[in-house]
XYZ file of C-alpha atoms in Angstrom:
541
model
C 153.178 57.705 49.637
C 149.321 58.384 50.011
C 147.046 56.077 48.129
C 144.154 57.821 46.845
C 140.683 56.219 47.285
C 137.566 55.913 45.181
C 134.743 58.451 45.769
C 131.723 57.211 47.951
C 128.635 56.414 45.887
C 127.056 59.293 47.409
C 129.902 61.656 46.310
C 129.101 60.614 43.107
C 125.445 61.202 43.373
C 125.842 64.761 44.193
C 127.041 65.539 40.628
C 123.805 63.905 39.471
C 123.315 66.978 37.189
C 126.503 66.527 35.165
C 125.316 62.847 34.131
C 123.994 62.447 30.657
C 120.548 61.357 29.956
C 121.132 58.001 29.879
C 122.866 57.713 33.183
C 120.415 59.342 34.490
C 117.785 56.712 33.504
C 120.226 53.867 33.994
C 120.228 55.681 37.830
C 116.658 55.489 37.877
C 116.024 51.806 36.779
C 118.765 50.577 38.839
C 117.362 52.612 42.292
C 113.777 51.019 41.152
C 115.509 47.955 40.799
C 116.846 48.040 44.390
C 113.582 48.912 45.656
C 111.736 46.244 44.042
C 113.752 43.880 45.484
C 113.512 44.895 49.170
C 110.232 45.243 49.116
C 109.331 41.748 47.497
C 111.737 40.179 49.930
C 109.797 41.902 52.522
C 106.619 40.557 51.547
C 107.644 37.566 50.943
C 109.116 36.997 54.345
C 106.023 38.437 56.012
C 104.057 35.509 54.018
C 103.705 32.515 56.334
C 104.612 29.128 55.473
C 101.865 26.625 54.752
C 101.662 23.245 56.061
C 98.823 20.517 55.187
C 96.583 19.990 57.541
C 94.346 16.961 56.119
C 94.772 14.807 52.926
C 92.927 12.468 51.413
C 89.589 13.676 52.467
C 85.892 13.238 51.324
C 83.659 16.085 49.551
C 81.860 16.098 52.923
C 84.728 15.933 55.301
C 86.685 18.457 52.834
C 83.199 21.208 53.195
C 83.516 20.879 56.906
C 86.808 21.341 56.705
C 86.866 24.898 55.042
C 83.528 26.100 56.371
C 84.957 25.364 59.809
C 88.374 27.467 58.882
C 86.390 30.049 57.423
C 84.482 30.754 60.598
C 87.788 30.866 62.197
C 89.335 33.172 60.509
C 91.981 30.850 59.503
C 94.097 31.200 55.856
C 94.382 28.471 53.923
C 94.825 26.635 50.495
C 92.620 24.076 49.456
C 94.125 22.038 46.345
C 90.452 19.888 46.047
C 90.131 17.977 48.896
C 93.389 16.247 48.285
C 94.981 18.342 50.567
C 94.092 21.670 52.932
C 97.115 24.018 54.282
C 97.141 26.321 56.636
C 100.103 28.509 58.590
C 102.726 26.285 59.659
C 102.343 28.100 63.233
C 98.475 26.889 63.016
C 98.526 23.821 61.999
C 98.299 22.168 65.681
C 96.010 24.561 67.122
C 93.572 24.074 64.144
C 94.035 20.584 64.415
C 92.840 20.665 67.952
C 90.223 22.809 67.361
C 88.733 20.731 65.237
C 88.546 17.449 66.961
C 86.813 18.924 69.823
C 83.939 19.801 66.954
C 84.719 16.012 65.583
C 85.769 17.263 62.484
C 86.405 15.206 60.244
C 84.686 12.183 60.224
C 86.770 10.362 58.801
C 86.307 6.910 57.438
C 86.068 5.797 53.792
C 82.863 4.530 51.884
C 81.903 2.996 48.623
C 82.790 6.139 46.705
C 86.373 4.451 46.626
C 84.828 1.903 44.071
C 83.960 4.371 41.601
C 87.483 5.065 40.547
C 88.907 1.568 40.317
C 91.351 2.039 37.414
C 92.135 -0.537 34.750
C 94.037 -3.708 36.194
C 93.864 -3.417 39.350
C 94.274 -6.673 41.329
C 91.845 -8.546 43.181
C 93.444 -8.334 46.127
C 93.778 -4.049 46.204
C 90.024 -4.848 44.986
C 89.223 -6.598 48.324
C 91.269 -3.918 50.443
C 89.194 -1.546 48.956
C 86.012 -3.185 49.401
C 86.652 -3.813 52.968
C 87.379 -0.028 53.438
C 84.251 1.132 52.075
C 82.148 -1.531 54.125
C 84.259 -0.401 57.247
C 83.362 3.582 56.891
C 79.954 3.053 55.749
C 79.825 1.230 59.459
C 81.156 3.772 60.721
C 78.894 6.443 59.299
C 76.092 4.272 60.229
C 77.080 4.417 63.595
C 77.591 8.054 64.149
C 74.077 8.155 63.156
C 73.348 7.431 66.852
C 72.917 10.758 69.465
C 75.180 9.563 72.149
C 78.246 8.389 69.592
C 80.478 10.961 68.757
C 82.605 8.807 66.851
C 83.840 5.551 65.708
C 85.803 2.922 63.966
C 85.382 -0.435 62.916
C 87.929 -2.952 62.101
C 86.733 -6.146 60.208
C 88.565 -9.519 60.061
C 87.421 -11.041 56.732
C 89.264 -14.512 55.934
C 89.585 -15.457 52.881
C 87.279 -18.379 51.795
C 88.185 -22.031 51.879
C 86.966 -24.792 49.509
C 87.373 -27.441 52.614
C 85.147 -27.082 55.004
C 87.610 -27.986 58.151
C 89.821 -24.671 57.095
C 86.894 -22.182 57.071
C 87.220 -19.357 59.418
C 84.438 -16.902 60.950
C 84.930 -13.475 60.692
C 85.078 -11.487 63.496
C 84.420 -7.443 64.234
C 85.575 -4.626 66.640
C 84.106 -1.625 67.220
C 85.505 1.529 69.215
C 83.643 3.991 70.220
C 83.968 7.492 71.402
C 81.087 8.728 73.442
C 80.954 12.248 74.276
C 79.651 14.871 77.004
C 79.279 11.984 79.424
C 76.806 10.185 77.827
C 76.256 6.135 78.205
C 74.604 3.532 76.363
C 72.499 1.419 77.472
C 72.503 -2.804 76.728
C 69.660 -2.324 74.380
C 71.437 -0.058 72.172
C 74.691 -1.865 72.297
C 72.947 -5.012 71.275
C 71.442 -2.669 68.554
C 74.918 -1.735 67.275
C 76.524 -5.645 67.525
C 73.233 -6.910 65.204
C 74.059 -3.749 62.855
C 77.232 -5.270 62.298
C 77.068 -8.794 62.222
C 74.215 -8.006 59.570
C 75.826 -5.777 57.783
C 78.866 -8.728 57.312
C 78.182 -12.533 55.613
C 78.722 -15.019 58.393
C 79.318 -12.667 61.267
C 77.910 -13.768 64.431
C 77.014 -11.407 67.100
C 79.178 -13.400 69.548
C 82.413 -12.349 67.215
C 81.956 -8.505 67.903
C 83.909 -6.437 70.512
C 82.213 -3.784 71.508
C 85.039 -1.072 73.449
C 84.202 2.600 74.557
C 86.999 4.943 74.540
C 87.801 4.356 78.228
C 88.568 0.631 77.472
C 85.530 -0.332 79.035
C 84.072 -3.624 76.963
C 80.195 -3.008 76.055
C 78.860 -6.185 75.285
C 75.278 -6.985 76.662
C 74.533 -10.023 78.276
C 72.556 -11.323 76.167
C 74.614 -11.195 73.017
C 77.180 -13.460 74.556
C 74.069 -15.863 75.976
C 76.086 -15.637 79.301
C 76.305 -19.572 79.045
C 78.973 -19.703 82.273
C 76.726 -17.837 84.005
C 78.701 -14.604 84.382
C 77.270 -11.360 84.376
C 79.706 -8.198 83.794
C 76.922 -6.109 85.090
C 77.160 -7.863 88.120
C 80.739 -7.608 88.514
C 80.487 -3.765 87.423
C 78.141 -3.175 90.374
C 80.419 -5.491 93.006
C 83.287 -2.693 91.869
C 81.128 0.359 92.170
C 79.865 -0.880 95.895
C 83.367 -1.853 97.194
C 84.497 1.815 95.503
C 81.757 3.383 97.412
C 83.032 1.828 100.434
C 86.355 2.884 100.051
C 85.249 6.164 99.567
C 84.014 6.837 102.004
C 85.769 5.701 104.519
C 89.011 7.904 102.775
C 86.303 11.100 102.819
C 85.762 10.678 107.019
C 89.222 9.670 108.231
C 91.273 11.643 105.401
C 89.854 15.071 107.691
C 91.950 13.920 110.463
C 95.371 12.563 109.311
C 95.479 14.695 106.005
C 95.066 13.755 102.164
C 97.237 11.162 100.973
C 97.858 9.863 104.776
C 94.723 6.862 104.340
C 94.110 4.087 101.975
C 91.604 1.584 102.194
C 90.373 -1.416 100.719
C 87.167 -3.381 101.139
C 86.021 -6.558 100.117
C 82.158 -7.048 99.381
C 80.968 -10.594 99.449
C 77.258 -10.380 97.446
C 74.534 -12.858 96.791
C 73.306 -12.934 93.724
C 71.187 -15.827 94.061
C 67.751 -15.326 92.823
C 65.415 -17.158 95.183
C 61.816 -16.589 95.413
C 59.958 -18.104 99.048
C 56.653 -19.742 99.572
C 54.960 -19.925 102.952
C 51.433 -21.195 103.684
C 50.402 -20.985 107.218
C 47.401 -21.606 109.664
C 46.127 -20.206 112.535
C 44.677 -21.573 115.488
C 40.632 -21.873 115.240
C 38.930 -18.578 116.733
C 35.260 -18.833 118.593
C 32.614 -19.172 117.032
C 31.394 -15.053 117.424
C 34.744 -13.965 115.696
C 34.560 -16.801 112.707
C 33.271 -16.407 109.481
C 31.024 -19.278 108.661
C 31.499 -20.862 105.327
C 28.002 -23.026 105.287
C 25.401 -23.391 106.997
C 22.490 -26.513 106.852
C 19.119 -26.416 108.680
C 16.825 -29.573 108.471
C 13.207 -29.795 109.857
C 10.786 -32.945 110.199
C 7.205 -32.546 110.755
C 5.276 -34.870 112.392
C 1.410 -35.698 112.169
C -1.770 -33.654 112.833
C -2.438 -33.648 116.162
C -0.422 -36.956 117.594
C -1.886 -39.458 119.270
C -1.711 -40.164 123.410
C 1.065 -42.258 124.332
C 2.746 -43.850 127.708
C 0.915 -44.760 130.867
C -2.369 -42.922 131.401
C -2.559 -40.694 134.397
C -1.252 -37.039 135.274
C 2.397 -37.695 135.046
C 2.256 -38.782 131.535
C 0.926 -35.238 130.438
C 3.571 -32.919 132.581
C 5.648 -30.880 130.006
C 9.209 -31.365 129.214
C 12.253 -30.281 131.293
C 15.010 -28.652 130.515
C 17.560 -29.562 127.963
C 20.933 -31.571 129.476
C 23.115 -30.133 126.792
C 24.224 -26.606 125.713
C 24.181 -25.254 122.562
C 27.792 -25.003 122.015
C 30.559 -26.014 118.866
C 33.351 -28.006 120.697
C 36.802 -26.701 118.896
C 38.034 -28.099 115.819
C 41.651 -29.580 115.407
C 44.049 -27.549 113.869
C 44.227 -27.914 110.037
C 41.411 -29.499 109.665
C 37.538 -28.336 109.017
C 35.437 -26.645 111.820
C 33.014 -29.183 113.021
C 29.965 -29.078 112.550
C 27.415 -27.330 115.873
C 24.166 -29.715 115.050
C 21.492 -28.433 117.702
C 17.986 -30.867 118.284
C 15.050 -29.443 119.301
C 12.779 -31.970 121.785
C 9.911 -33.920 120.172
C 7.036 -31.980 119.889
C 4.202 -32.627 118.358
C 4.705 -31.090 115.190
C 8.117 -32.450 114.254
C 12.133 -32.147 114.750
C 14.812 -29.907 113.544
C 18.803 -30.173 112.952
C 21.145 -27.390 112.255
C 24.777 -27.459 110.848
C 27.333 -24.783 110.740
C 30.963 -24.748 109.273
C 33.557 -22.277 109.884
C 36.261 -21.052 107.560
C 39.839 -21.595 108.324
C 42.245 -18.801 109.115
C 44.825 -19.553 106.306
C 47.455 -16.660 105.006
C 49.967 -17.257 101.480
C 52.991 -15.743 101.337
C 55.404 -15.510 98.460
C 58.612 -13.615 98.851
C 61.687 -12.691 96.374
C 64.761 -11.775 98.100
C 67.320 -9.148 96.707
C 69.864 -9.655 93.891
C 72.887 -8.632 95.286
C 72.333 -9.081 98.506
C 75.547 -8.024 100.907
C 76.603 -11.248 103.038
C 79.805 -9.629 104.258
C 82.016 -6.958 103.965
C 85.833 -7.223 104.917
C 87.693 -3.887 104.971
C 91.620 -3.369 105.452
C 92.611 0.592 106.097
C 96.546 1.853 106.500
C 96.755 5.535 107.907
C 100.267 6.950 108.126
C 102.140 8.114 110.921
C 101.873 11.681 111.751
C 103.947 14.387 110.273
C 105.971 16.996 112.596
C 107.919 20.165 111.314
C 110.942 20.969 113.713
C 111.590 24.823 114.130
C 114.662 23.780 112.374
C 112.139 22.538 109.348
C 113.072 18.770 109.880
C 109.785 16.572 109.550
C 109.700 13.949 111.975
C 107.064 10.873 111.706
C 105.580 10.055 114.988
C 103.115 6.835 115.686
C 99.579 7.430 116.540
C 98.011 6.868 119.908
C 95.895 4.280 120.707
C 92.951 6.717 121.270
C 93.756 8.165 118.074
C 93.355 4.883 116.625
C 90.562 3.303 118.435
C 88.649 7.060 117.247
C 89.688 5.702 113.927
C 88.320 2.133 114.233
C 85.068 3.305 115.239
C 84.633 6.004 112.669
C 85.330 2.931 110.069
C 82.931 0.882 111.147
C 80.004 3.564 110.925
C 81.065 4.799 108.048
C 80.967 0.977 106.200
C 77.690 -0.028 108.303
C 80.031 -2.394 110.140
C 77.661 -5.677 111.509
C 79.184 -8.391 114.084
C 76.029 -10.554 112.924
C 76.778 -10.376 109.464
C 80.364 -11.515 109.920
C 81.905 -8.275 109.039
C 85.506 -7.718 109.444
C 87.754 -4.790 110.091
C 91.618 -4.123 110.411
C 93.136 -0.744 110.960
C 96.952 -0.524 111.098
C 99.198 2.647 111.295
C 102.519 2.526 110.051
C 104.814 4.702 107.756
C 104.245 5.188 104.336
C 107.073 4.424 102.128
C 106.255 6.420 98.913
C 108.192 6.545 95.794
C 109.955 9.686 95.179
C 108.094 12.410 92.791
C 108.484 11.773 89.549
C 109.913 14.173 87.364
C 108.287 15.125 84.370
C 110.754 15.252 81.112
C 111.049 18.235 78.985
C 110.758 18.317 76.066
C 113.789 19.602 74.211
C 113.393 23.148 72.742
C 114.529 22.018 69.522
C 111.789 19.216 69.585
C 109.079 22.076 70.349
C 106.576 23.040 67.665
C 107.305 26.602 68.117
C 110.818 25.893 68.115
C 110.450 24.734 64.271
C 108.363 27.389 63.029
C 111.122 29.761 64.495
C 113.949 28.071 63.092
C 112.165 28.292 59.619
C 111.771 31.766 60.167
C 114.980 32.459 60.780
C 116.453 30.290 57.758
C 114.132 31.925 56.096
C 115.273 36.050 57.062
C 118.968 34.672 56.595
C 118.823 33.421 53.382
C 116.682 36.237 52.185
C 119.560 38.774 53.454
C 122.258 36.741 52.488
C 120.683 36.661 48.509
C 119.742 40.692 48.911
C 123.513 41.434 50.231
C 124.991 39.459 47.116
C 122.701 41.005 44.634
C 123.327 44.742 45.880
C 126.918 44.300 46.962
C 128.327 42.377 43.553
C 126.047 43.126 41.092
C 123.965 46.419 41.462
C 126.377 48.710 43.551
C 129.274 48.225 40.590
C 126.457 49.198 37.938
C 125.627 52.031 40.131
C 129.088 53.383 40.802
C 129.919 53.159 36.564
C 126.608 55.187 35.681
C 127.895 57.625 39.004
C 131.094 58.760 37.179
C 130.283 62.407 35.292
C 131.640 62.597 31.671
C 134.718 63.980 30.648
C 135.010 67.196 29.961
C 135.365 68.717 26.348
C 139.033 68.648 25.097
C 140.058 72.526 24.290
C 140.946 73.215 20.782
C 145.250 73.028 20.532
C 145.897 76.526 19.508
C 149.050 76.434 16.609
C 149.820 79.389 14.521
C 151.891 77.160 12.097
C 148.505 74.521 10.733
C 149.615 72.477 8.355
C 147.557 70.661 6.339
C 148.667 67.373 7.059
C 149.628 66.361 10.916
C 152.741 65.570 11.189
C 154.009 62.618 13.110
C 155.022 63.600 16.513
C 151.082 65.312 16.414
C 149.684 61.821 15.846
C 151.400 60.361 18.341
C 151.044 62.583 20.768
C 147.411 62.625 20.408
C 147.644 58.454 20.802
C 149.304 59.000 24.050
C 147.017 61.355 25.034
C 144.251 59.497 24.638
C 145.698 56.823 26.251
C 146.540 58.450 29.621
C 142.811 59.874 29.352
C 141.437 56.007 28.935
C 143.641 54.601 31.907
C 142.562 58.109 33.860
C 139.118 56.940 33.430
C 139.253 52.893 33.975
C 141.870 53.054 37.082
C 142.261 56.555 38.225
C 144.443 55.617 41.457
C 147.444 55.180 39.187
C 146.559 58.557 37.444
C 146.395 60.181 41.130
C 149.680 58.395 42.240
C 151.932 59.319 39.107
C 150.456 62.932 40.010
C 151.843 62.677 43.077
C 155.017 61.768 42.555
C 155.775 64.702 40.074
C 154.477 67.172 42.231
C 156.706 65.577 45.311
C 159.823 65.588 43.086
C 159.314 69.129 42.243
């Protein structure tokens, strides 16, 4: 027995013009209806999901914030500056973006006092205190060119009435300092007396002072380097023994390949300060090539004319000879004054004369400093590997070097370090096999821990549910409505023709007409049954 089945909605639809009026419009709303809803699901698939980015953030911070977005083209919501959202597929690429331009700030300041509310206890009222006077540091800071950024992180303790129990309080500060710049000790001492002013009680010998490579930037004379240790000295033993070693990797690294040399040296520095000096004399020079330094002349006159003396006769009045004596400065003893060259003239009649010279000494001062960080040795330790050998097979072999090989080594060391037998230097070159660990292998991350990962599983919860609420609306709700305004009228019932019309129906009329309208209601609410009692009267005749 055939079953009949229900016209398709678009079977229906074809007999569009046989609908009343207010099927029609019923047809209308309900398509509009239908389209309404695809298209706002649409929409509101295609808008993306907003995640915050920042909460919590100044007026100033907040501005940067959006004016920073807005030049990137970036949606978002701002709800104050409580919180700013952007796409949830954004959110780590903005966030990125952002730090590299040091945006935000960050840090908190006294503003947080102004909105104390009513009862609050002293001890939130200390937190909060200790916040503001943190980020005000902190903005302070920044103030400086070469500090990108910073924190500060104070230990307050609380006071003591007892003297014995009181505590100092102590400081650190971290800073980030970009596009390779430095500071030098005078402005790090500038930023420790910023802070330890800025704090009751803090004394500059309480503050840490940290870069963002972990490097500790305390000057010396903040700490008043009472053991007598200077980390600038130890900073420059490190450099000079990591100039050594690199350059003795650069020259033999050439010859047995990257990776195949390590090295190690060991600088031993003075850095005594010593300051020399020497005072020195030199022999006396002659008299033509001395500078004379005084210089006496005495005369005595005698009388008029002088009167005759010794025997009489002619050998009384022959003139003087010739003196005995040369005119001549015997030498002087060394480190003591020239002496003096007296010269006499013989007795003449009008009177005598003495002369006395002195010399200057040939005497030279000398004051020396030697070098800080002077280099008294140098020990330096170098391992080169054995020599790698591919097979035609592929196999790598590790073969020894040769004792030319190595003494070519050796020798390139030693100029390359400035190698001195005076000096006590000392060098050791040894080739053996590296054992290295195995690679390491770098962890995945799990695709279902990936950022992307999320934002595509949302999406996809997202589509699902959206198609899953669409399907039930259309399928169970507006398909049924659709299919009832769908079914065309009944047709007019045809006037019963009877020659014999009484003026009262008679029983059997009535009921008949019940019936009838009976089989037309079940036609119309379940006409399957209508179809299959058809059917089976046109089979049985």
């Amino acid at each position: 027995m055939a079953v009949a089945t229900q016209p398709s909605l678009v079977a229906q639809l074809q007999n569009f013009g046989q609908l009343s009026n207010g099927q029609k419009i019923g047809l209308i709303i309900a398509a509009a209806a239908i389209i309404a809803l695809f298209s706002g699901a649409f929409f509101w698939y295609q808008t993306p999901s907003y995640q915050i980015l920042y909460t919590s953030l100044s007026e100033k911070d907040g501005g940067a914030v959006i004016n920073a977005l807005q030049q990137m083209n970036v949606p978002f919501k701002a709800e104050g500056t409580s919180a700013i959202k952007v796409p949830l597929d954004k959110v780590y690429e903005v966030r990125l973006k952002l730090a590299a331009q040091g945006i935000p700030k960050g840090g908190a300041s006294f503003d947080l006092l102004d909105n104390q509310k009513l009862g609050v206890s002293q001890f939130v009222e200390q937190v909060n205190y200790q916040r503001a006077l943190e980020g005000e540091l902190v903005r302070t800071i920044e103030a400086v060119s070469a500090v990108q950024g910073a924190r500060v992180h104070l230990a307050i303790p609380r006071p003591s009435v007892f003297l014995r129990d009181q505590q100092k309080p102590s400081a650190s500060v971290f800073l980030n300092l970009g596009g390779g710049k430095h500071l030098d000790p005078t402005q790090v001492s500038g930023i420790v007396h910023l802070v330890s002013s800025s704090v009751a009680d803090l004394s500059p010998q309480n503050i840490t002072v940290v870069d963002q490579n972990g490097n500790l930037l305390i000057a010396p004379d903040v700490r008043g380097n009472k053991a007598g240790l200077d980390p600038t000295q130890l900073e420059y033993l490190h450099q000079l023994e990591g100039s050594y070693i690199a350059r003795i990797e650069s020259i033999i690294a050439p010859i047995v390949g990257a990776g195949n040399v390590h090295a190690q040296v060991t600088a031993d520095l003075d850095f005594a300060q010593t300051e020399q000096t020497a005072e020195t004399f030199k022999p006396n020079p002659t008299p033509q090539e001395a500078s004379i330094r005084s210089q006496q002349i005495s005369d005595a006159a005698g009388g008029a004319g002088g009167t005759a003396a010794g025997v009489p006769g002619a050998l009384s009045n022959q003139p003087p000879g010739a003196a005995s004596a040369p005119i001549t400065a015997p030498p002087a003893a060394v480190g003591g004054a020239a002496a003096p060259v007296t010269t006499a003239t013989p007795a003449a009649a009008t009177g005598a004369r003495e002369s006395t010279v002195n010399f200057e000494l040939d005497k030279t001062v000398k004051r020396t400093r030697l070098p800080v960080g002077a280099v008294k040795r140098l020990s330096a330790a170098v391992v080169v590997n054995y020599k790698k050998k591919t097979a035609a097979d592929g196999k790598v072999s590790l073969t020894p070097l040769t004792q030319a090989e190595l003494l070519q080594i050796n020798n390139l060391v030693k100029e390359s370090m400035g190698f001195s037998q005076p000096r006590g230097d000392s060098l050791n070159v040894v080739n053996a096999a590296f054992n290295l660990p195995p690679p390491e292998k770098i962890e995945e991350i799990a695709f279902w821990e990936k950022p992307r990962f999320e934002s595509w599983s949302l999406a996809a919860l997202k589509f699902i549910g959206i198609a899953l609420v669409l399907w039930l609306l259309v399928s169970r709700l507006l398909m049924p409505i659709l299919r009832q305004l769908a079914i065309p009228p009944a047709p007019p019932e045809p006037p019963i023709e009877d020659s014999h019309i009484s003026p009262e129906p008679s029983r059997e009329n009535v009921i008949y007409k019940d019936n009838l309208q009976a089989v037309r209601q079940i036609a119309r609410q379940d006409p399957k049954v209508v179809a299959t009692v058809v059917k089976e009267w046109v089979g049985s005749e």
